[in-house]
PDB file of C-alpha atoms and ligand atoms in Angstrom:
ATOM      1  CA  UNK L   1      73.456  32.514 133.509  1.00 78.00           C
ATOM      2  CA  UNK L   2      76.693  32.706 135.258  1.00 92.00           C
ATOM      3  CA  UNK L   3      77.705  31.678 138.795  1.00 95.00           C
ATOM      4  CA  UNK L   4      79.014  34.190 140.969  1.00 98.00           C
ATOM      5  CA  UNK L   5      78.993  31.918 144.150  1.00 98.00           C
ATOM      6  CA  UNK L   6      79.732  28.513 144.060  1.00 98.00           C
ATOM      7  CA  UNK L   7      78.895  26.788 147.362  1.00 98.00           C
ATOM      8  CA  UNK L   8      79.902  22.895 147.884  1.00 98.00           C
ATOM      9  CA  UNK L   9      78.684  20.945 151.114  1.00 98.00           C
ATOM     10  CA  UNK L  10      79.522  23.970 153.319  1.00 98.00           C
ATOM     11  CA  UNK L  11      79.335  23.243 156.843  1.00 98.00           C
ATOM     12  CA  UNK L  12      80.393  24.541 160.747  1.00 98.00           C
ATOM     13  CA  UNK L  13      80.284  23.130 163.825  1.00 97.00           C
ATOM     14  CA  UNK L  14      81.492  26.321 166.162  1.00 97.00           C
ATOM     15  CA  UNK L  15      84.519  25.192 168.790  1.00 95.00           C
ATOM     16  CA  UNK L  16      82.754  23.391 171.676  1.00 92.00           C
ATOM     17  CA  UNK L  17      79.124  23.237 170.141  1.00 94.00           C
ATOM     18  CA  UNK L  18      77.178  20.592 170.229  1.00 92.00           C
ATOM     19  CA  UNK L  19      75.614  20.874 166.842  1.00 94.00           C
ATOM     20  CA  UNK L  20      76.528  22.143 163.124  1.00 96.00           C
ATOM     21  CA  UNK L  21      75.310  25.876 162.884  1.00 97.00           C
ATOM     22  CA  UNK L  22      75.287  24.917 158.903  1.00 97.00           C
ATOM     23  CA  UNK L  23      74.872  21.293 157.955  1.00 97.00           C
ATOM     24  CA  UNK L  24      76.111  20.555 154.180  1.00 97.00           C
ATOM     25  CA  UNK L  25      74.596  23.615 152.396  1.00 98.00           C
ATOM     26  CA  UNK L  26      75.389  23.509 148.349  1.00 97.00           C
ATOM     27  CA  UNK L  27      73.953  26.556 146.818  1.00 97.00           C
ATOM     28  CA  UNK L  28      74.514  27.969 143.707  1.00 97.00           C
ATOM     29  CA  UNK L  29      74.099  31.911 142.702  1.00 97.00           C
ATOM     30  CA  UNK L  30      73.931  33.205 139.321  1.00 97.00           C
ATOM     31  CA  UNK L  31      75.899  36.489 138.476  1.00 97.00           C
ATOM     32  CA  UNK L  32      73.236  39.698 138.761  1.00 97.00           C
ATOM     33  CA  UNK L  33      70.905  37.996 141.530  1.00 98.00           C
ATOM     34  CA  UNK L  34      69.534  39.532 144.754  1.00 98.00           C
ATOM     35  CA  UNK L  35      69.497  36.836 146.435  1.00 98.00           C
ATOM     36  CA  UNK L  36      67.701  36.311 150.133  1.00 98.00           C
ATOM     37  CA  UNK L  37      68.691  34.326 152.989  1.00 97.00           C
ATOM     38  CA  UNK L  38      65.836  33.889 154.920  1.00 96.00           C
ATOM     39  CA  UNK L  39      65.131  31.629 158.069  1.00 94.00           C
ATOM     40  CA  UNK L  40      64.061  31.991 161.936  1.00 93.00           C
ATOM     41  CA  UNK L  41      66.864  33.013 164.576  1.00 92.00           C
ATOM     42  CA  UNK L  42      70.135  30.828 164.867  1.00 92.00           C
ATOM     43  CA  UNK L  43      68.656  29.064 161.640  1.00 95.00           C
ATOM     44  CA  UNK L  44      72.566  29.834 160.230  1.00 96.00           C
ATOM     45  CA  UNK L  45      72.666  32.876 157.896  1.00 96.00           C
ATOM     46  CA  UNK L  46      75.367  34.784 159.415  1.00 95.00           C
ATOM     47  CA  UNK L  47      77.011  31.572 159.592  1.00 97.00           C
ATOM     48  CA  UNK L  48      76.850  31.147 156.123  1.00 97.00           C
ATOM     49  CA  UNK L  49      77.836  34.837 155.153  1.00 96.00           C
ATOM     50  CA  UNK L  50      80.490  35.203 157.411  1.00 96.00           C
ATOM     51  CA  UNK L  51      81.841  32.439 155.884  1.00 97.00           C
ATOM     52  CA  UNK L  52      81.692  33.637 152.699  1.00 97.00           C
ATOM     53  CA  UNK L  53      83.165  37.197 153.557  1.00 95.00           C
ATOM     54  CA  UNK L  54      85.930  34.764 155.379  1.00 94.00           C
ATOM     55  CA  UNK L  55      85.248  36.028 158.303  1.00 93.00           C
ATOM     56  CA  UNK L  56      85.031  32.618 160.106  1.00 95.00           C
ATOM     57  CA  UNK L  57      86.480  29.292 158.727  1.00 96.00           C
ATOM     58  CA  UNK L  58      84.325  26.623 157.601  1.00 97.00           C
ATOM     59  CA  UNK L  59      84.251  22.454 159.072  1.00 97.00           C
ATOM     60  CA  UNK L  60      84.134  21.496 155.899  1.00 97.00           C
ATOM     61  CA  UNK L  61      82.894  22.023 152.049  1.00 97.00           C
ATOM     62  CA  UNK L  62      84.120  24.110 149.675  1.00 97.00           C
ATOM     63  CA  UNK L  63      82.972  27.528 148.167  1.00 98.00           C
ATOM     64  CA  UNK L  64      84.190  29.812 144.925  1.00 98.00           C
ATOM     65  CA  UNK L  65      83.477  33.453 144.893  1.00 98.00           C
ATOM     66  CA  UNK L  66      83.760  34.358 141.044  1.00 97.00           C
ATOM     67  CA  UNK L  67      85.419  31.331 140.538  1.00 97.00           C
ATOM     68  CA  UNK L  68      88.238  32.368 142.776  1.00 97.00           C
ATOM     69  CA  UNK L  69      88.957  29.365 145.423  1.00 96.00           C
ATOM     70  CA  UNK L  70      88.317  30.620 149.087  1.00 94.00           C
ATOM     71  CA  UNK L  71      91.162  28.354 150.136  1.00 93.00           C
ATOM     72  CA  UNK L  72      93.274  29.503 147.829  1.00 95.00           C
ATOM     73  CA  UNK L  73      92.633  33.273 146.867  1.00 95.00           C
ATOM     74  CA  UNK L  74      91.173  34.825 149.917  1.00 93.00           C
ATOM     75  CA  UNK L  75      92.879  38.147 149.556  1.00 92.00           C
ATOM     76  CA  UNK L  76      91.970  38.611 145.633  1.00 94.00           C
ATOM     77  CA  UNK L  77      88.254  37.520 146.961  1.00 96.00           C
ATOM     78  CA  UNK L  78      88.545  40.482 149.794  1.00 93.00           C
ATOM     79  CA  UNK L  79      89.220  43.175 147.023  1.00 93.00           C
ATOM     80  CA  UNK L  80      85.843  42.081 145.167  1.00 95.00           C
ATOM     81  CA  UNK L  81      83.104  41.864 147.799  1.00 97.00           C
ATOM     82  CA  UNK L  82      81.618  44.217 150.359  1.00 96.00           C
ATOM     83  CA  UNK L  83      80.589  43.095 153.196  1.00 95.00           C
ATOM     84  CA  UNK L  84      77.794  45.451 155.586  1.00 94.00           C
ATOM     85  CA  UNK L  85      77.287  43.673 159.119  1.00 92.00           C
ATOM     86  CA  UNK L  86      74.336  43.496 161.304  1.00 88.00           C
ATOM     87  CA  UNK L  87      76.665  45.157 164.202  1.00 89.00           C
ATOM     88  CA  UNK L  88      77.775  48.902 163.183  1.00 90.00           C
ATOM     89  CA  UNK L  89      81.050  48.817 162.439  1.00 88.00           C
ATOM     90  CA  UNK L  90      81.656  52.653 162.558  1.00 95.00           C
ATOM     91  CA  UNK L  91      83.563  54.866 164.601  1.00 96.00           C
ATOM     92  CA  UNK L  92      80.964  56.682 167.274  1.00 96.00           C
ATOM     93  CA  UNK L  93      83.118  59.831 167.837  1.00 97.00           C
ATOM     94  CA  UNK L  94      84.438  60.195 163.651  1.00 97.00           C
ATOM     95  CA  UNK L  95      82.091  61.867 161.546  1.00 98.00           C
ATOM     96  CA  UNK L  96      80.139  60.177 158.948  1.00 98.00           C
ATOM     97  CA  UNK L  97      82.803  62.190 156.391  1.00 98.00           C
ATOM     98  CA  UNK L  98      86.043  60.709 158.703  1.00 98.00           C
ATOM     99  CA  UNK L  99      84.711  57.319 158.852  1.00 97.00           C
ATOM    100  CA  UNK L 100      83.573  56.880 155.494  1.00 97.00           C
ATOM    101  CA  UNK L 101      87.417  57.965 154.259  1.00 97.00           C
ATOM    102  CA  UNK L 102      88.966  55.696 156.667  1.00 96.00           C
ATOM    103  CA  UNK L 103      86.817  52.834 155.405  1.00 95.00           C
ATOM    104  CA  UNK L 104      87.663  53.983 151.592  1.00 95.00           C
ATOM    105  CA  UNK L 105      91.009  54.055 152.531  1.00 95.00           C
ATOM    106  CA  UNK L 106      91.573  50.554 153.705  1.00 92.00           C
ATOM    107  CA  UNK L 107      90.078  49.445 150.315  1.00 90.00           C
ATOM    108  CA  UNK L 108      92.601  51.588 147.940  1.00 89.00           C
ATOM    109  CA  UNK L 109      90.729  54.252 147.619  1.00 93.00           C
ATOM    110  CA  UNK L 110      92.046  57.962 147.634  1.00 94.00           C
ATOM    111  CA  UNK L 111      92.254  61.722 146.767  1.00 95.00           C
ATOM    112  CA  UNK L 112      89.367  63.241 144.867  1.00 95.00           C
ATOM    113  CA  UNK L 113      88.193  59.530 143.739  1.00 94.00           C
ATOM    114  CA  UNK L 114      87.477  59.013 147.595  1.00 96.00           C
ATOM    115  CA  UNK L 115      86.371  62.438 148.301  1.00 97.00           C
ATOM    116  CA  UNK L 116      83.919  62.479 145.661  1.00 96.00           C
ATOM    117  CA  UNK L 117      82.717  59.266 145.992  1.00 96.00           C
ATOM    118  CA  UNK L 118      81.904  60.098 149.738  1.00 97.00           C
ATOM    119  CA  UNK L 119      79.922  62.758 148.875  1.00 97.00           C
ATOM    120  CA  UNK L 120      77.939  61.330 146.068  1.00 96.00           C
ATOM    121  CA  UNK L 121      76.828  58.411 148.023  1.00 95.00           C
ATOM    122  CA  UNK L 122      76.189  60.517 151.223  1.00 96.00           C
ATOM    123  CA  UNK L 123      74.072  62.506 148.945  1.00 95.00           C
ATOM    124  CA  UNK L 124      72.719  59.606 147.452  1.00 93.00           C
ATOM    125  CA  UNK L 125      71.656  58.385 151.031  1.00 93.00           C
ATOM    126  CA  UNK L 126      69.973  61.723 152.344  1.00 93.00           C
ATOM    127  CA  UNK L 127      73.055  62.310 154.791  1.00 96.00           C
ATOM    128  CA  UNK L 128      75.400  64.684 152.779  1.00 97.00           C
ATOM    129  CA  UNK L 129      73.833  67.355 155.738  1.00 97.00           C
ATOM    130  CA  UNK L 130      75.368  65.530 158.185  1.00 98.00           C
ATOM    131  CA  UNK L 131      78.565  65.023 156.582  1.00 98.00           C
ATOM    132  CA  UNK L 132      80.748  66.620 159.890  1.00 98.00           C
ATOM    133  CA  UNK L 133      78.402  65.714 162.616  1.00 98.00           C
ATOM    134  CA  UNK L 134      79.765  62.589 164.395  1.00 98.00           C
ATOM    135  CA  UNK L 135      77.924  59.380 163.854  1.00 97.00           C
ATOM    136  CA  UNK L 136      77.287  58.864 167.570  1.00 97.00           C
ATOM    137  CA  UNK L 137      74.772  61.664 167.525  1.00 97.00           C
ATOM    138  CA  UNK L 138      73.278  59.622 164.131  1.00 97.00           C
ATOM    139  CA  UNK L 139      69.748  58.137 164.764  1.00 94.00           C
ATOM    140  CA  UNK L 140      69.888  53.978 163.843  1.00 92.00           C
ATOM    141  CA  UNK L 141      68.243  54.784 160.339  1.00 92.00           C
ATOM    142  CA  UNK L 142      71.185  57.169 159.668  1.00 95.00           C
ATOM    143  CA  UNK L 143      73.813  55.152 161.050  1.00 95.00           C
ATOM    144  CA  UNK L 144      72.665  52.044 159.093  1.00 94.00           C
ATOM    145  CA  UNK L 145      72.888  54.227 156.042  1.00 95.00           C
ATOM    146  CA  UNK L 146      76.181  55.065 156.647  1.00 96.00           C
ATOM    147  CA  UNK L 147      77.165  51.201 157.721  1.00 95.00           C
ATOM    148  CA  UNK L 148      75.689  50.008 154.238  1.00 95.00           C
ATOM    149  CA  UNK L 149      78.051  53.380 152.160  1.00 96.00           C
ATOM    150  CA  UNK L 150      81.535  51.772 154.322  1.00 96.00           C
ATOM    151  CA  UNK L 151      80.698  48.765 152.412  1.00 95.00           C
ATOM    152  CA  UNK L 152      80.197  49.420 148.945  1.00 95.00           C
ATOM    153  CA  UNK L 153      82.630  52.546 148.195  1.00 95.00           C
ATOM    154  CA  UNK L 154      84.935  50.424 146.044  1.00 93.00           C
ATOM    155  CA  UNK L 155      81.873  49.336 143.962  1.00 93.00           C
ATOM    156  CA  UNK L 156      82.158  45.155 145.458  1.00 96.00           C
ATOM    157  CA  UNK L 157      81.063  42.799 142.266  1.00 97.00           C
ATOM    158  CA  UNK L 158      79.422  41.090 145.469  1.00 98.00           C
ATOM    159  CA  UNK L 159      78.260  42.766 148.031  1.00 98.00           C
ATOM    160  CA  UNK L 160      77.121  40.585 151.542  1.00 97.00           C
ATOM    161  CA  UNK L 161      74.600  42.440 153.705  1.00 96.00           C
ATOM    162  CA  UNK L 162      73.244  40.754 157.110  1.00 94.00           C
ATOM    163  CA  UNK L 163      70.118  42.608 157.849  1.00 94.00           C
ATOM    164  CA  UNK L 164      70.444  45.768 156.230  1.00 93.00           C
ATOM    165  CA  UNK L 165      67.100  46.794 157.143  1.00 92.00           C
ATOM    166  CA  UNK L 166      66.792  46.282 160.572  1.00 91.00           C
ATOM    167  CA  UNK L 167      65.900  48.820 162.889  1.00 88.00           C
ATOM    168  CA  UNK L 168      65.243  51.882 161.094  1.00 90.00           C
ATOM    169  CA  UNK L 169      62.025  53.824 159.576  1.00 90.00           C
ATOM    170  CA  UNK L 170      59.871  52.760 156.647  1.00 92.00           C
ATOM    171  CA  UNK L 171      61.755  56.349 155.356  1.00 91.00           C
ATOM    172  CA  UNK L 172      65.163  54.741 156.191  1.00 90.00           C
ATOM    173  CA  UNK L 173      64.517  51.690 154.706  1.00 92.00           C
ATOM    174  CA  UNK L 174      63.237  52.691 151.300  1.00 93.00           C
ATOM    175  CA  UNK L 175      66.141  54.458 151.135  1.00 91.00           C
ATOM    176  CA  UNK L 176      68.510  51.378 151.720  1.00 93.00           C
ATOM    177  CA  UNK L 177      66.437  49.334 149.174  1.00 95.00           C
ATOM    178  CA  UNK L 178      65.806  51.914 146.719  1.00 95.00           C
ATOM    179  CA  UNK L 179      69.831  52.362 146.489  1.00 94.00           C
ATOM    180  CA  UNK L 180      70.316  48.522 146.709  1.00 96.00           C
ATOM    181  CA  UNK L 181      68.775  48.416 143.489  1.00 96.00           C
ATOM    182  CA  UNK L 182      70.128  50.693 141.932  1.00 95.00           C
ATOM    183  CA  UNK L 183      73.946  48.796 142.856  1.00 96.00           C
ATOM    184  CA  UNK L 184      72.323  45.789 141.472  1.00 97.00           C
ATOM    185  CA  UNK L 185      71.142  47.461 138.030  1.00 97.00           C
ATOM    186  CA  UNK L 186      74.769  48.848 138.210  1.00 95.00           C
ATOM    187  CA  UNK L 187      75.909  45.394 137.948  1.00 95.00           C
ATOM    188  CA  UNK L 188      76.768  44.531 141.538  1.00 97.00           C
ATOM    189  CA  UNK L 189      75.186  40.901 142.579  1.00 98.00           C
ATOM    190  CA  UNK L 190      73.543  41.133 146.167  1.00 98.00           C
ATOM    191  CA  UNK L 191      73.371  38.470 148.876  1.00 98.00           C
ATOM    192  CA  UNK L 192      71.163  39.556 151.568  1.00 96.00           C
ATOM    193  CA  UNK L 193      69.904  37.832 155.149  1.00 95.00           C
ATOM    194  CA  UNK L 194      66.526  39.523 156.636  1.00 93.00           C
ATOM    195  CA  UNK L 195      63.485  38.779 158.816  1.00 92.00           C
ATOM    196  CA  UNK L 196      61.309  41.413 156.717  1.00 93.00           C
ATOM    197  CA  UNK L 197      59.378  38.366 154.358  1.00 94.00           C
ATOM    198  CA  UNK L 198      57.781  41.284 152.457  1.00 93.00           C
ATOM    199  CA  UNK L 199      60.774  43.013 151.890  1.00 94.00           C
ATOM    200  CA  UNK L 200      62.704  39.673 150.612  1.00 96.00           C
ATOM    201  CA  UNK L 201      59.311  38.885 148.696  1.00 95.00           C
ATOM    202  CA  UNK L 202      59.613  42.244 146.417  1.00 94.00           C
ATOM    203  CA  UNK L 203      63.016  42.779 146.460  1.00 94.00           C
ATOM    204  CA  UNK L 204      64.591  39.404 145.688  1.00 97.00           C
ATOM    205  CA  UNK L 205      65.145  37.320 142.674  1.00 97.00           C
ATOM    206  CA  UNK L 206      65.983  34.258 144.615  1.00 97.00           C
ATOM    207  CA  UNK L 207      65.681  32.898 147.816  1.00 97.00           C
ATOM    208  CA  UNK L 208      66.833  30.390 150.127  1.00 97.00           C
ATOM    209  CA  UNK L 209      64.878  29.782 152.945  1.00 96.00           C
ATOM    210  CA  UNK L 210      67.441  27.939 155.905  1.00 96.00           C
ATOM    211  CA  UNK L 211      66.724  26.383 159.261  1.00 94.00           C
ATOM    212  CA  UNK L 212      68.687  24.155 161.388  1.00 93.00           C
ATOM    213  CA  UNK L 213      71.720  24.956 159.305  1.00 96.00           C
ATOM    214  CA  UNK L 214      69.957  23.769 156.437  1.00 97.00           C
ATOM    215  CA  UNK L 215      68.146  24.891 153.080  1.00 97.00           C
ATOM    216  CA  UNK L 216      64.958  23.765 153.268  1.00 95.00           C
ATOM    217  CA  UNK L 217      63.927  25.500 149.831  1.00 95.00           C
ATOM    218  CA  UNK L 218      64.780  27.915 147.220  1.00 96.00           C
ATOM    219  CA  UNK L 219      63.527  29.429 144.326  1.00 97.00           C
ATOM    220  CA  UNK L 220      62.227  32.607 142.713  1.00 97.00           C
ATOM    221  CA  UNK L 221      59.585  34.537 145.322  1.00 97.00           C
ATOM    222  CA  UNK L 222      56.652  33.257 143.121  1.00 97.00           C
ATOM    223  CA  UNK L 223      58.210  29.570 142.845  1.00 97.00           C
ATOM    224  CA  UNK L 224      58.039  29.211 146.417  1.00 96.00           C
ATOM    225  CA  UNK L 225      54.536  30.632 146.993  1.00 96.00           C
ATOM    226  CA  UNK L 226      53.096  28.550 144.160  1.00 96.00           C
ATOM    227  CA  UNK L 227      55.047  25.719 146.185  1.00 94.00           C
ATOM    228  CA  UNK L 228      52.597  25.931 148.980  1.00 93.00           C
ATOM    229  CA  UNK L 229      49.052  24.626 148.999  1.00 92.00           C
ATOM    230  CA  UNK L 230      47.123  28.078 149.637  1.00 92.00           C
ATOM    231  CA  UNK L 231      50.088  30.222 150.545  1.00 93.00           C
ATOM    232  CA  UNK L 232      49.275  33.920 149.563  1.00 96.00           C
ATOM    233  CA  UNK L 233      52.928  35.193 150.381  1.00 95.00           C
ATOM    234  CA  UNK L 234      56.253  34.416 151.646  1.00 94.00           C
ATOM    235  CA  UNK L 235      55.324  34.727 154.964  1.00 93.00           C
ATOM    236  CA  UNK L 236      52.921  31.710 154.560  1.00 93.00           C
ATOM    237  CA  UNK L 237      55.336  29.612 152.668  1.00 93.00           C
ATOM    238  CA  UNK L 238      58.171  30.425 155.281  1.00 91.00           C
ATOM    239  CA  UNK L 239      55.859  29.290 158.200  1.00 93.00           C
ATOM    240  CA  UNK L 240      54.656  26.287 156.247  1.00 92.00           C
ATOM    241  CA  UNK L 241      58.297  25.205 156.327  1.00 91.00           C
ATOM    242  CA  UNK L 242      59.985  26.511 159.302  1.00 89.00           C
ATOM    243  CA  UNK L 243      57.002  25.584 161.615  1.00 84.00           C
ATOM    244  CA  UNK L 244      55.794  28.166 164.723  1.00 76.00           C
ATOM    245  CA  UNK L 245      58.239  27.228 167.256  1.00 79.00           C
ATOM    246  CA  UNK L 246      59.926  29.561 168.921  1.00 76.00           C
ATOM    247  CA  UNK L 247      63.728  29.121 168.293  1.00 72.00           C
ATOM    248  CA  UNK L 248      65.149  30.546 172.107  1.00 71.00           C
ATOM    249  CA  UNK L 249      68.428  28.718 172.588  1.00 69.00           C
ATOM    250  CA  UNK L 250      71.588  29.771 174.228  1.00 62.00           C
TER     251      UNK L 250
HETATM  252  N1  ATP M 301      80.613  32.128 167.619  1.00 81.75           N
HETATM  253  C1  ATP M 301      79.718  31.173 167.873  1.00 81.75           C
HETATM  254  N2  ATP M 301      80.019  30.157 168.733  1.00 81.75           N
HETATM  255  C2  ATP M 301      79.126  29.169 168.987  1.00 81.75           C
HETATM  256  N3  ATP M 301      77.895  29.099 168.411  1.00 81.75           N
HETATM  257  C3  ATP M 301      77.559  30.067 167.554  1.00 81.75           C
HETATM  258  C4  ATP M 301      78.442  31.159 167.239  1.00 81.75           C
HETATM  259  N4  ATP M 301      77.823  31.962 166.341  1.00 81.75           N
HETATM  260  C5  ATP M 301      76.605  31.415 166.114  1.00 81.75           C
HETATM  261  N5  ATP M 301      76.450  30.285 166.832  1.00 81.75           N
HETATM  262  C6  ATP M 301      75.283  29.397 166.819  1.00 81.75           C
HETATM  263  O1  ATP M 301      75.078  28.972 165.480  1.00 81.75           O
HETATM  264  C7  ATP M 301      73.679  28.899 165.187  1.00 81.75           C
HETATM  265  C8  ATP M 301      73.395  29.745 163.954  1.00 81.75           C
HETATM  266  O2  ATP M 301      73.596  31.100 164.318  1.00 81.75           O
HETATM  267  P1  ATP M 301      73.549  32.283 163.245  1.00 81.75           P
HETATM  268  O3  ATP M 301      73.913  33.538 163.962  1.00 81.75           O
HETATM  269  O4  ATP M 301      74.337  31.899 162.054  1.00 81.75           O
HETATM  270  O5  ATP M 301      71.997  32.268 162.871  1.00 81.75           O
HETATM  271  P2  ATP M 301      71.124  33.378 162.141  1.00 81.75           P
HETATM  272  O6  ATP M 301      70.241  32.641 161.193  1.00 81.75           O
HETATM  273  O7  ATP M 301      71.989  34.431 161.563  1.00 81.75           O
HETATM  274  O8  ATP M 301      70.267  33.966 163.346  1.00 81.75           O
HETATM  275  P3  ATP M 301      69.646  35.442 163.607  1.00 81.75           P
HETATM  276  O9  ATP M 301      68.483  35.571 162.674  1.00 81.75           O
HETATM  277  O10 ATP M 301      69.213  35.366 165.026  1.00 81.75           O
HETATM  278  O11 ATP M 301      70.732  36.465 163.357  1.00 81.75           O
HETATM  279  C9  ATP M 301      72.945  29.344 166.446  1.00 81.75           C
HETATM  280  O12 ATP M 301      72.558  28.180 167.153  1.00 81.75           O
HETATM  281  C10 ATP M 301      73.988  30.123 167.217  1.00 81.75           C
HETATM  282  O13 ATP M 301      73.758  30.038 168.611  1.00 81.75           O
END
């Protein structure tokens, strides 16, 4: 199988911290994957993805994105990926129509393509109803929905979500998952970050589990439960490794 991401002794230590928030991570994954980041608060997966989206600049290391350089070809990497945050990053007063062009706009898109393509995927989502109503009046579940359609309208090859799921309705999240697979089938590899163990455990085809800033396994779901002496799900394996500490820090 085929790399998509290429990830070499990646590490950051943020300006005036007194640790690294990622400690020389290598991580390969293959073209196709839905692949989970998984570990307790502050264990580093934003870190990581926001790297990767260059959103913030590593330490050190060294990462490829289909085998385009990050130091080299960070524009040509921008036009292939989509990137959905954990924050919202709509406009409250724009409707979930005006927002979703704006966003389609910034990545090329126009005319019918756009239009269409808004309204398919609103459809898609459940929220074609509530095309003109402005997104501040959205509940969470409907404003995550229309978080996760800013980020994939110009079909990403890789598309980075940081807790797509959080928040929202069993309803909601179906939803989210249901139409992340059907990206994935469509050819789009998914790199995912989420506290919902039996969401990662059915919808993944690899996982990292990170703490500390550092990957303290990975494998397939059933790799990593057959891993653990007696572990009956991912839940188990990811306390068996992460310990039941609470991770409070500021
Ligand atoms: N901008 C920043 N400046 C300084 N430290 C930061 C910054 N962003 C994150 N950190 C620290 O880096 C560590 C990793 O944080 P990060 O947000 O990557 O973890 P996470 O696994 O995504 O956590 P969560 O599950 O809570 O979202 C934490 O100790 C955090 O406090």
């Amino acid at each position: 199988m085929q790399s998509i991401i290429k990830i070499e002794s990646l590490s950051k230590k943020y300006k005036d911290a007194d640790q690294f928030s990622l400690n020389d991570v290598s991580l390969n994954i293959n073209e196709g994957e839905i692949f989970g980041l998984l570990g307790p608060n502050g264990a580093g997966k934003t870190t990581l993805i926001s790297m990767l989206c260059g959103l913030v600049k590593p330490t050190s290391g060294h990462f490829t994105i289909d085998d385009l350089d990050y130091q080299h070809h960070s524009s040509k990497i921008k036009k292939i990926i989509g990137v959905v945050p954990q924050e919202y990053a709509l406009y409250p007063t724009l409707t979930a129509r005006e927002n979703l062009h704006y966003f389609g706009s910034m990545y090329g898109l126009k005319g019918s393509d756009l239009k269409d393509k808004v309204i398919e995927t609103l459809d898609l989502l459940g929220l074609l109803k509530f095309a003109d109503k402005p997104v501040e009046t959205f509940s969470g579940g409907m404003k995550r929905r229309v978080n996760l359609i800013a980020g994939i309208l110009h079909k990403p090859k890789v598309l980075f979500l940081d807790e797509p799921t959080v928040g929202v309705d069993v309803q909601s999240k179906n939803a989210i998952i249901d139409y992340l697979k059907v990206l994935n089938q469509n050819g789009t590899s998914i790199i995912y970050t989420s506290h919902h163990l039996a969401e990662a455990e059915d919808f993944c085809t690899n996982i990292a589990i990170l703490d500390r800033g550092r990957i303290y396994a990975k494998g397939t779901p059933s790799t990593l439960i057959n891993s653990v002496e007696d572990a009956r799900n991912l839940e188990d394996v990811f306390i068996s490794l992460t310990g039941k500490d609470l991770r409070d820090a500021i």
